[in-house]
C-alpha atoms as a printed R data frame, in Angstrom:
    type eleno elety resid chain resno       x       y       z
1   ATOM     1    CA   SER     A     1  31.875 -12.517 -15.406
2   ATOM     2    CA   SER     A     2  34.034 -13.739 -17.855
3   ATOM     3    CA   GLY     A     3  33.991 -12.309 -21.597
4   ATOM     4    CA   ILE     A     4  32.452  -8.925 -20.439
5   ATOM     5    CA   ASN     A     5  35.237  -5.901 -20.297
6   ATOM     6    CA   ALA     A     6  34.294  -2.748 -18.728
7   ATOM     7    CA   GLU     A     7  32.770  -0.941 -21.903
8   ATOM     8    CA   SER     A     8  30.357  -3.931 -22.427
9   ATOM     9    CA   GLN     A     9  29.148  -3.621 -18.239
10  ATOM    10    CA   SER     A    10  28.466   0.048 -19.756
11  ATOM    11    CA   VAL     A    11  25.564  -0.957 -21.918
12  ATOM    12    CA   LEU     A    12  24.643  -3.295 -20.015
13  ATOM    13    CA   PHE     A    13  24.329  -1.848 -16.585
14  ATOM    14    CA   SER     A    14  22.323   1.182 -18.998
15  ATOM    15    CA   PHE     A    15  19.562  -1.131 -19.538
16  ATOM    16    CA   PHE     A    16  18.843  -1.612 -16.258
17  ATOM    17    CA   PRO     A    17  15.753   1.485 -14.762
18  ATOM    18    CA   SER     A    18  16.503   3.094 -11.335
19  ATOM    19    CA   MET     A    19  15.602   1.626  -8.386
20  ATOM    20    CA   ASP     A    20  14.114   3.009  -5.011
21  ATOM    21    CA   SER     A    21  15.845   1.434  -1.837
22  ATOM    22    CA   ARG     A    22  13.709  -1.055  -1.853
23  ATOM    23    CA   GLY     A    23  13.929  -2.046  -4.946
24  ATOM    24    CA   GLN     A    24  11.236  -0.804  -6.595
25  ATOM    25    CA   ILE     A    25  11.336   0.563 -10.062
26  ATOM    26    CA   LEU     A    26  11.650   4.089 -10.957
27  ATOM    27    CA   VAL     A    27   8.977   5.219 -13.102
28  ATOM    28    CA   ASP     A    28   7.230   8.267 -14.354
29  ATOM    29    CA   GLU     A    29   3.781   9.034 -15.287
30  ATOM    30    CA   PHE     A    30   3.733   7.955 -18.561
31  ATOM    31    CA   GLN     A    31   4.909   4.293 -16.673
32  ATOM    32    CA   GLN     A    32   8.519   5.182 -18.133
33  ATOM    33    CA   THR     A    33  12.312   3.568 -16.736
34  ATOM    34    CA   SER     A    34  15.496   5.709 -16.237
35  ATOM    35    CA   ALA     A    35  16.453   3.926 -19.163
36  ATOM    36    CA   GLU     A    36  14.975   4.508 -23.166
37  ATOM    37    CA   GLY     A    37  12.617   2.649 -24.412
38  ATOM    38    CA   VAL     A    38  11.946   0.795 -20.897
39  ATOM    39    CA   TYR     A    39   8.381   0.580 -19.662
40  ATOM    40    CA   ALA     A    40   7.880  -0.961 -16.270
41  ATOM    41    CA   VAL     A    41   4.005  -1.731 -14.291
42  ATOM    42    CA   GLY     A    42   2.636  -3.069 -12.216
43  ATOM    43    CA   ASP     A    43   3.976  -4.799  -8.113
44  ATOM    44    CA   VAL     A    44   7.542  -4.104  -9.602
45  ATOM    45    CA   CYS     A    45   6.780  -0.288  -9.638
46  ATOM    46    CA   GLY     A    46   5.428  -0.629  -5.910
47  ATOM    47    CA   LYS     A    47   2.184   1.657  -6.548
48  ATOM    48    CA   ALA     A    48  -0.894   0.109  -6.025
49  ATOM    49    CA   LEU     A    49  -0.030  -3.385  -6.518
50  ATOM    50    CA   LEU     A    50  -3.311  -4.431  -7.419
51  ATOM    51    CA   THR     A    51  -3.564  -7.060 -10.427
52  ATOM    52    CA   PRO     A    52  -6.652  -4.757 -12.375
53  ATOM    53    CA   VAL     A    53  -4.234  -2.028 -11.994
54  ATOM    54    CA   ALA     A    54  -1.024  -3.266 -13.491
55  ATOM    55    CA   ILE     A    55  -3.808  -4.851 -16.286
56  ATOM    56    CA   ALA     A    56  -5.241  -0.909 -16.699
57  ATOM    57    CA   ALA     A    57  -1.252   0.450 -16.703
58  ATOM    58    CA   GLY     A    58  -0.310  -2.478 -19.322
59  ATOM    59    CA   ARG     A    59  -3.340  -1.105 -21.424
60  ATOM    60    CA   HIS     A    60  -2.591   2.812 -21.443
61  ATOM    61    CA   LEU     A    61   0.730   1.909 -22.272
62  ATOM    62    CA   SER     A    62   0.159   0.170 -24.894
63  ATOM    63    CA   HIS     A    63  -2.702   2.962 -26.154
64  ATOM    64    CA   ARG     A    64  -0.356   4.983 -26.570
65  ATOM    65    CA   ILE     A    65   2.374   3.102 -27.392
66  ATOM    66    CA   PHE     A    66   0.000   1.390 -30.765
67  ATOM    67    CA   ASN     A    67  -2.426   3.428 -30.654
68  ATOM    68    CA   SER     A    68  -0.886   6.792 -31.142
69  ATOM    69    CA   GLU     A    69  -2.090   8.159 -27.791
70  ATOM    70    CA   PRO     A    70   0.701  10.032 -26.031
71  ATOM    71    CA   ASP     A    71  -1.074  11.841 -23.376
72  ATOM    72    CA   ARG     A    72  -3.060   8.696 -21.776
73  ATOM    73    CA   LYS     A    73  -1.839   7.368 -18.466
74  ATOM    74    CA   LEU     A    74  -4.028   5.672 -15.366
75  ATOM    75    CA   ASN     A    75  -4.559   7.763 -12.666
76  ATOM    76    CA   TYR     A    76  -3.912   6.312  -9.450
77  ATOM    77    CA   GLU     A    77  -6.198   8.656  -7.419
78  ATOM    78    CA   ASN     A    78  -9.196   7.050  -7.292
79  ATOM    79    CA   ILE     A    79  -8.377   3.124  -7.202
80  ATOM    80    CA   PRO     A    80 -10.842   1.524  -5.398
81  ATOM    81    CA   THR     A    81  -9.490  -1.609  -2.978
82  ATOM    82    CA   VAL     A    82 -11.387  -4.006  -0.741
83  ATOM    83    CA   VAL     A    83 -10.602  -6.498   1.908
84  ATOM    84    CA   PHE     A    84 -12.323  -9.551   2.209
85  ATOM    85    CA   SER     A    85 -13.194  -9.638   5.574
86  ATOM    86    CA   HIS     A    86 -16.028 -10.454   7.568
87  ATOM    87    CA   PRO     A    87 -17.373  -7.714   7.153
88  ATOM    88    CA   PRO     A    88 -16.198  -6.966   4.365
89  ATOM    89    CA   ILE     A    89 -13.962  -3.693   3.933
90  ATOM    90    CA   GLY     A    90 -13.517  -1.279   0.265
91  ATOM    91    CA   THR     A    91 -12.132   2.110  -0.103
92  ATOM    92    CA   VAL     A    92 -11.768   4.522  -3.069
93  ATOM    93    CA   GLY     A    93  -9.815   7.147  -3.311
94  ATOM    94    CA   ARG     A    94  -6.772   8.544  -0.594
95  ATOM    95    CA   PHE     A    95  -6.651   7.316   3.044
96  ATOM    96    CA   PRO     A    96  -7.512  10.592   5.630
97  ATOM    97    CA   PHE     A    97  -3.507  10.410   6.475
98  ATOM    98    CA   SER     A    98  -2.280  11.074   2.842
99  ATOM    99    CA   LEU     A    99  -4.686  14.385   2.429
100 ATOM   100    CA   PRO     A   100  -3.201  17.543   3.429
101 ATOM   101    CA   LEU     A   101  -4.465  18.441   7.056
102 ATOM   102    CA   ARG     A   102  -7.048  21.641   7.052
103 ATOM   103    CA   PRO     A   103  -9.223  22.953   9.889
104 ATOM   104    CA   LEU     A   104 -12.911  21.248   9.430
105 ATOM   105    CA   LEU     A   105 -14.932  23.976   9.926
106 ATOM   106    CA   GLU     A   106 -13.591  27.137   7.544
């Protein structure tokens, strides 16, 4: 890349957010990336890869930034999903394998 010196590269790369080993952008619970003032929502974050979830996350982000609602964030715990098969399958909440193990009878 001609015309870009080490200092320019340092400034340029400071705008790129951190990513995990799968190339997903790392964000906190408020969609903030490691780059100051850079947010990410949707499939690039690797969480709940559904269009309505990305729309909801974007809405929460815009409310937080433009409506002075600093604590507004999307709750990823109870997102309904569906598989369009025959018969159709739907879920809400966390999958059993992601729940902590505990005895059935206590």
